[in-house]
Tab-separated table of C-alpha atoms in Angstrom:
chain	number	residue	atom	x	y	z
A	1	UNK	CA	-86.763	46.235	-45.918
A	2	UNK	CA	-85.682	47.726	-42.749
A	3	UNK	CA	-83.433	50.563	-42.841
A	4	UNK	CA	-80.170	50.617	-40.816
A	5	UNK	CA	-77.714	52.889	-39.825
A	6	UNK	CA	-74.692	51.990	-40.739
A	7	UNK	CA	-71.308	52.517	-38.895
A	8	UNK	CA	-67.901	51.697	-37.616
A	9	UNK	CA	-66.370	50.789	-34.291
A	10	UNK	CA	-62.482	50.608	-33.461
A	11	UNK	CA	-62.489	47.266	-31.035
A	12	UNK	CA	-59.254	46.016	-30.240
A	13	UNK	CA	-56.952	48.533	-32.903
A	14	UNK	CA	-59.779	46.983	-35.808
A	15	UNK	CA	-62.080	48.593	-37.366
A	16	UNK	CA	-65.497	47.040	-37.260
A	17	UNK	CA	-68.833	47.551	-39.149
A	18	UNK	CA	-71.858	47.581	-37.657
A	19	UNK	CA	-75.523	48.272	-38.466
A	20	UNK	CA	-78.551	49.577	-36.424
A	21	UNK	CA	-82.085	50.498	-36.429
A	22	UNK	CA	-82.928	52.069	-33.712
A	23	UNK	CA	-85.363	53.165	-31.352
A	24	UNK	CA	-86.208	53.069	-27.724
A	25	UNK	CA	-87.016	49.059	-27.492
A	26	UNK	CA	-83.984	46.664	-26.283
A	27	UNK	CA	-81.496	46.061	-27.758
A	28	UNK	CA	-80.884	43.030	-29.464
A	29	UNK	CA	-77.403	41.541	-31.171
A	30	UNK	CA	-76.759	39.700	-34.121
A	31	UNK	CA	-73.397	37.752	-34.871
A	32	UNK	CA	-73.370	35.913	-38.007
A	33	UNK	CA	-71.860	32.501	-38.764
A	34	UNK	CA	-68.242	32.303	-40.437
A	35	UNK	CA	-68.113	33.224	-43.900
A	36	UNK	CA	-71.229	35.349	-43.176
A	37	UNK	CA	-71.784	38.620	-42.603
A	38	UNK	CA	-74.648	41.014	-41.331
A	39	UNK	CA	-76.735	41.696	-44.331
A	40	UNK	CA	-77.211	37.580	-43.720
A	41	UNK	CA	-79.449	38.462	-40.852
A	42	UNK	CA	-81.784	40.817	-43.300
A	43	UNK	CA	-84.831	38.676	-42.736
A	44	UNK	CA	-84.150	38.156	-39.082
A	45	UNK	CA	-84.593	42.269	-38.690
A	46	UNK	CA	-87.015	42.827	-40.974
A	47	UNK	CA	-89.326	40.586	-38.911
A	48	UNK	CA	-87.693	41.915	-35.183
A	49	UNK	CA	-87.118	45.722	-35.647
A	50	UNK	CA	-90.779	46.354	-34.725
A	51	UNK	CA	-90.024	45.060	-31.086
A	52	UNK	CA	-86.365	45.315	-30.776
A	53	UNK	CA	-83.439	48.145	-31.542
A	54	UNK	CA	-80.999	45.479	-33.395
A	55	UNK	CA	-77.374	46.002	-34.249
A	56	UNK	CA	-75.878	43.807	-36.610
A	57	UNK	CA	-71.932	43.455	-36.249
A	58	UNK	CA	-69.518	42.302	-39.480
A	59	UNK	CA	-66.649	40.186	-37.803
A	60	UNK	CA	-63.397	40.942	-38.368
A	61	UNK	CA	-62.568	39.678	-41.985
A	62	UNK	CA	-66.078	39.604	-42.827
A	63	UNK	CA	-68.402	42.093	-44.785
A	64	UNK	CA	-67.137	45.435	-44.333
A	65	UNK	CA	-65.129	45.363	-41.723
A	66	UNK	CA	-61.627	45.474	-41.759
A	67	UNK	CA	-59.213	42.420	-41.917
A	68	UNK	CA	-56.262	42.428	-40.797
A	69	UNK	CA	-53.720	39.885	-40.509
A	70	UNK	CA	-53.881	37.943	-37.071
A	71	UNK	CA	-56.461	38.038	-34.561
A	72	UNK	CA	-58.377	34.836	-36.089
A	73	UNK	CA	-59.293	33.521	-32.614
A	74	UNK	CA	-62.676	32.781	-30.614
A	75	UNK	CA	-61.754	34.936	-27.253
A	76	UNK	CA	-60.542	37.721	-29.808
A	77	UNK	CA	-63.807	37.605	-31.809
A	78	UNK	CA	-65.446	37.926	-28.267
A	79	UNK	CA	-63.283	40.658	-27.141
A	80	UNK	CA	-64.131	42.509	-30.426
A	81	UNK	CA	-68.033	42.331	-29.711
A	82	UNK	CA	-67.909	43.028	-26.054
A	83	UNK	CA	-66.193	46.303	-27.484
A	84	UNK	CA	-68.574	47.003	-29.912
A	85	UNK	CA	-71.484	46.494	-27.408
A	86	UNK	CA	-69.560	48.827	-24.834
A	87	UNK	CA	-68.693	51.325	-27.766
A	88	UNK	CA	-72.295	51.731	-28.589
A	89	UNK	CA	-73.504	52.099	-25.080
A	90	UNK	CA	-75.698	48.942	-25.410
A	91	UNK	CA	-77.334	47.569	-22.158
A	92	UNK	CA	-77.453	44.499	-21.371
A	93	UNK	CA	-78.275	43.611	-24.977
A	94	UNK	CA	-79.652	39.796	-26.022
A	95	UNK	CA	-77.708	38.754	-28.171
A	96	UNK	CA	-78.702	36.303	-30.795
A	97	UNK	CA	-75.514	34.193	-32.761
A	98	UNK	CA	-75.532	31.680	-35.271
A	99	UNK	CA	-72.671	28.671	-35.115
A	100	UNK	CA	-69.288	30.796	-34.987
A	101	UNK	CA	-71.634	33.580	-33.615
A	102	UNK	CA	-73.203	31.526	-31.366
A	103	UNK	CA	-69.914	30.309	-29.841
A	104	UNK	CA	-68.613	33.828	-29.695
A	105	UNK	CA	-71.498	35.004	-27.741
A	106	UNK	CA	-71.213	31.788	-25.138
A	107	UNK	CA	-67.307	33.282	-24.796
A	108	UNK	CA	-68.567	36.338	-24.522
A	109	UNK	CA	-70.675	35.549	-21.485
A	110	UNK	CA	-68.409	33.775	-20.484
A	111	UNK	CA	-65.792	36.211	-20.150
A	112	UNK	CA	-68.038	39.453	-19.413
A	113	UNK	CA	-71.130	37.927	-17.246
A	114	UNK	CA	-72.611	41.029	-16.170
A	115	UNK	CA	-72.697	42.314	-20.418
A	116	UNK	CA	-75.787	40.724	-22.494
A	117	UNK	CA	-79.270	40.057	-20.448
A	118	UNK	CA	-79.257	36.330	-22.087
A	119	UNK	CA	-77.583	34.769	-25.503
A	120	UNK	CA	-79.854	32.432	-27.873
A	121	UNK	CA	-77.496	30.326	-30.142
A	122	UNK	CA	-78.396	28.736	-33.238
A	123	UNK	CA	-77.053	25.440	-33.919
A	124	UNK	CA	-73.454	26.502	-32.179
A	125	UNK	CA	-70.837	24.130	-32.988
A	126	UNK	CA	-70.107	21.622	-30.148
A	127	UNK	CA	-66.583	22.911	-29.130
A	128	UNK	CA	-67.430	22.169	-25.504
A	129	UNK	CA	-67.753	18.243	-26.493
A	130	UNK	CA	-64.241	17.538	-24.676
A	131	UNK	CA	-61.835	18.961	-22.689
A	132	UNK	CA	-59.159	21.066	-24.436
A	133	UNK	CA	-58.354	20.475	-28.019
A	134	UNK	CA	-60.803	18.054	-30.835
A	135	UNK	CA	-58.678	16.142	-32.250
A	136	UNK	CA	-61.439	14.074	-34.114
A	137	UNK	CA	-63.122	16.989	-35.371
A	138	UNK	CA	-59.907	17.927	-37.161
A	139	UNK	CA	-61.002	16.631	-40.418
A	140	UNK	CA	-64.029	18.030	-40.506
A	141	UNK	CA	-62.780	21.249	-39.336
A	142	UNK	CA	-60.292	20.958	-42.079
A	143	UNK	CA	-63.427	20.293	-44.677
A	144	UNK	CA	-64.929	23.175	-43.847
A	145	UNK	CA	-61.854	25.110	-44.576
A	146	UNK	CA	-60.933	24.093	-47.839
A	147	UNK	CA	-65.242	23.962	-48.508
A	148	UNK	CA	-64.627	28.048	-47.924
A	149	UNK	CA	-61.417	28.355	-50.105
A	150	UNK	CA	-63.002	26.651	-52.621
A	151	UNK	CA	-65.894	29.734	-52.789
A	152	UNK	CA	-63.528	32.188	-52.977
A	153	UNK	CA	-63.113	30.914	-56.645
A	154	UNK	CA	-66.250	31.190	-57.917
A	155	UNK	CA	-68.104	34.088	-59.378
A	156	UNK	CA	-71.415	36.028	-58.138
A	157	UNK	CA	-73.491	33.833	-60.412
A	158	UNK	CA	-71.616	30.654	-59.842
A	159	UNK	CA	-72.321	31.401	-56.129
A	160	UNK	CA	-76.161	31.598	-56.947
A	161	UNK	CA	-76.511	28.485	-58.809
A	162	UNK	CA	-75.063	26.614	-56.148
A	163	UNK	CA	-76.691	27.770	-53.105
A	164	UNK	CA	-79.780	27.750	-55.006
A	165	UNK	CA	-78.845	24.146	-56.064
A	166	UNK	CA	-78.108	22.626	-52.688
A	167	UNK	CA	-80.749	24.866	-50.443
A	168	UNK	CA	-84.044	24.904	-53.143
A	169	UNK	CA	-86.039	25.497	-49.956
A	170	UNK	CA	-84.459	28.663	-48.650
A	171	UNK	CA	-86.131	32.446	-49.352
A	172	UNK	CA	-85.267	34.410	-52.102
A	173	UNK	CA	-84.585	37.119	-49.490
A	174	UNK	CA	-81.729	34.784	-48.102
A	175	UNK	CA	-79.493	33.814	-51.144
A	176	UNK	CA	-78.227	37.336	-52.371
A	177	UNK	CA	-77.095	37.800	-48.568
A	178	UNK	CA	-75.644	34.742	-48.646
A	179	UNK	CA	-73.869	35.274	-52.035
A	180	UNK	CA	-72.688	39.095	-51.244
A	181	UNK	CA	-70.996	37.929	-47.639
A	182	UNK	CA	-68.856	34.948	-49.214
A	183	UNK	CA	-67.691	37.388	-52.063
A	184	UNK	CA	-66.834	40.225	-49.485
A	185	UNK	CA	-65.502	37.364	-47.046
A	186	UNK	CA	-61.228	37.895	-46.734
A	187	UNK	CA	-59.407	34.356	-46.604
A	188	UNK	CA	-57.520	35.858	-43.614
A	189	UNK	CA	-60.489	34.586	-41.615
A	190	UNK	CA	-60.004	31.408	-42.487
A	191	UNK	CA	-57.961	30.090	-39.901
A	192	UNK	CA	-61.020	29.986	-37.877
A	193	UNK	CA	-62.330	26.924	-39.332
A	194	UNK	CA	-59.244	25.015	-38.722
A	195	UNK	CA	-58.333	22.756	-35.959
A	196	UNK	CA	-55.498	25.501	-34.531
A	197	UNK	CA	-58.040	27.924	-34.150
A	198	UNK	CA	-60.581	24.998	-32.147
A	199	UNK	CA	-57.231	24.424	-30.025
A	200	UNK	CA	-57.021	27.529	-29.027
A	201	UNK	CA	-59.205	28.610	-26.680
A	202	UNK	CA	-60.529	26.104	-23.887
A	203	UNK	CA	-64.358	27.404	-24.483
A	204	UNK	CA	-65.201	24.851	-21.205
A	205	UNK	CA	-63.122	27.225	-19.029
A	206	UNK	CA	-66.034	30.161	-18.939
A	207	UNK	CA	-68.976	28.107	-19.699
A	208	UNK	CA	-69.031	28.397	-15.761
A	209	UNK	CA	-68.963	31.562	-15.450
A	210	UNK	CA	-72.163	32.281	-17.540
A	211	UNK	CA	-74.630	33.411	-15.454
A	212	UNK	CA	-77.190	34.792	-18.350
A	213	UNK	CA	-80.168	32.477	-19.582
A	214	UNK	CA	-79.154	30.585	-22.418
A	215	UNK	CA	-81.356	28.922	-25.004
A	216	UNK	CA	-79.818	26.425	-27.639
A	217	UNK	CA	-81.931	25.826	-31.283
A	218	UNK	CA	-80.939	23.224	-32.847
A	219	UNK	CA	-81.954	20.975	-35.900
A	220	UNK	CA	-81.828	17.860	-37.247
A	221	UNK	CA	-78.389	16.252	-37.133
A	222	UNK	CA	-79.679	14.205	-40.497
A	223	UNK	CA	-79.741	17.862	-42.676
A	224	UNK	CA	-76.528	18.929	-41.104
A	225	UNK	CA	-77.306	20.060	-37.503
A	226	UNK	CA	-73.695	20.468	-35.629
A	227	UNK	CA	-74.842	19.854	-31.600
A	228	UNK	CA	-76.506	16.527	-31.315
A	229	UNK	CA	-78.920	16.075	-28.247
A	230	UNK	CA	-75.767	13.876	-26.842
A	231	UNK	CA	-73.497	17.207	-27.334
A	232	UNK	CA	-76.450	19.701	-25.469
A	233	UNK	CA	-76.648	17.324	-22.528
A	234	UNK	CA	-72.798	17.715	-22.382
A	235	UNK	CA	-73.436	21.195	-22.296
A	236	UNK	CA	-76.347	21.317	-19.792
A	237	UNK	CA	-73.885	19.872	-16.885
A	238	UNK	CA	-71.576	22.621	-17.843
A	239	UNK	CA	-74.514	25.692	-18.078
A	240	UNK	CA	-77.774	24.558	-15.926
A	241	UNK	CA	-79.804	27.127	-16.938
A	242	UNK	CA	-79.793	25.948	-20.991
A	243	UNK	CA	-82.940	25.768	-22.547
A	244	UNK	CA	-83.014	23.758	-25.767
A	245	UNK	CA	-85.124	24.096	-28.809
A	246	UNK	CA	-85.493	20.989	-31.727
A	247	UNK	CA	-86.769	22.817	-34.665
A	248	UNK	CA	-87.596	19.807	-36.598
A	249	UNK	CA	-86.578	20.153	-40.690
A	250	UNK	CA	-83.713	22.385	-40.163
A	251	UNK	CA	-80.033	21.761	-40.528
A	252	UNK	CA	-77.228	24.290	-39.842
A	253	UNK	CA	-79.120	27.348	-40.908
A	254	UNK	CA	-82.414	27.107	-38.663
A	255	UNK	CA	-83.335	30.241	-39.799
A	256	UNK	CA	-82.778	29.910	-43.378
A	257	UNK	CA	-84.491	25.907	-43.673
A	258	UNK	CA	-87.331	27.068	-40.846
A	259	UNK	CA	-87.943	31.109	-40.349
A	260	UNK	CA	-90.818	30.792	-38.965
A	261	UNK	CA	-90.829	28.245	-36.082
A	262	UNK	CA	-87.131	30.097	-35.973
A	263	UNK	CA	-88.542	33.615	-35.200
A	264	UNK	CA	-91.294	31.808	-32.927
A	265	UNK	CA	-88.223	29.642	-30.612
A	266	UNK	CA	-86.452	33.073	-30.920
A	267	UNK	CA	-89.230	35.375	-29.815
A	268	UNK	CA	-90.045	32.519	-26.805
A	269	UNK	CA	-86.682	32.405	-25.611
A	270	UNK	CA	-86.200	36.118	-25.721
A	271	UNK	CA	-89.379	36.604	-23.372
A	272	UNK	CA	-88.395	34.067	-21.065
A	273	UNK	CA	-84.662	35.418	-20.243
């Protein structure tokens, strides 16, 4: 296992937790998916930390960083990276984000242009699909709420069994990841899966402004894959320069159903921004 150094940022009056290995190589960013946290990405550095000096970054209300009471919000979550990256004198850093992650880093570049050298997103949700709020997502939205309430009650084994139960495919050096992050998870940060928090920032307003490559992997909508090929063609009229990736036999977690054509797409996309 790769060892990081571990440390804390203040970005916007919160403290944040972040991890890094190191070295003279480029940086590279990692911003996990809600109800995840960095040690989630484990894998993902082991493999990368040869060629890159990677910094993984706990969310606000996620692993150990702080959580306070407001501030639930995609342009705060992006606000709160852009600080970290700034705070630890990263240059135009990739940076790599899975679903809320991945969305975060699109408002990220978004908002800050000339900040990361390109963002890869895996499997971000498809906020972009209309203009303004999504109202038929709600209940889905609202699914996804409760489905992270509801693992908030169970206990460190109970967590195992099910994970192991539903994902049977996924690496034994994925589940206790998974398992520590929804147990260190705050239910603060749970407004972010509701339809409020998709209301609340118009993510179409600074898709424009992205002038970064961007590559999009994405999975099969069958096993649970958020952007559909109809919701990346939306987003190709709004960023021209996307490059998408099928990674056939993966559903939300690409990287957890498929690491290694993951790593390959990731690797790719990485040398052609």
């Amino acid at each position: 296992m790769t060892a990081l150094v571990g440390g804390d940022v203040i970005a916007n009056g919160v403290r944040l937790h972040s991890e890094r290995s190191g070295g003279a190589k480029p940086p590279l960013v990692l911003a996990h998916g809600l109800s995840d946290d960095g040690r989630c990405w484990t894998p993902i550095v082991d493999a990368l930390a040869g060629s890159f000096d990677i910094v993984t970054v706990d969310a606000r209300g996620h692993g150990l960083s702080a959580a306070p009471e407001d501030g639930y919000r995609l342009g705060t979550l992006a606000e709160d990276l852009a600080c970290v990256i700034r705070e630890l004198g990263l240059e135009r850093p990739v940076i790599l984000g899975h679903s809320l992650g991945a969305v975060t880093a699109m408002a990220l570049a978004g908002r800050y242009p000339d900040l990361p050298a390109a963002i890869v997103l895996e499997d971000p949700p498809p906020l972009w699909r209309h203009e303004g709020p999504m109202p038929d997502d709600a209940a889905l939205s609202r699914s996804i709420a409760a489905g992270i309430v509801s693992l908030k009650r169970l206990s460190r084994d109970e967590l195992r069994r099910q994970v192991v139960a539903q994902n049977p495919a996924w690496p034994e050096a994925e589940i206790g990841p998974w398992v520590e992050a929804k147990l260190a998870f705050s239910l603060r940060a749970v407004p972010l899966a509701t339809p409020e928090h998709l209301a609340s920032f118009d993510i179409r307003s600074v898709l424009g402004a992205i002038t970064c490559p961007v590559t999009v992997l994405h999975g099969d909508a069958l096993r649970g894959s958020m952007a559909t090929v109809a919701d990346l063609e939306i987003l190709r009229t709004l960023v021209p320069q996307l490059v998408t990736v099928h990674v056939p036999g993966a559903g939300h977690s690409i990287r957890r159903d498929q690491p290694e054509r993951y790593l390959d797409a990731v690797r790719e996309a990485i040398r052609a921004s």
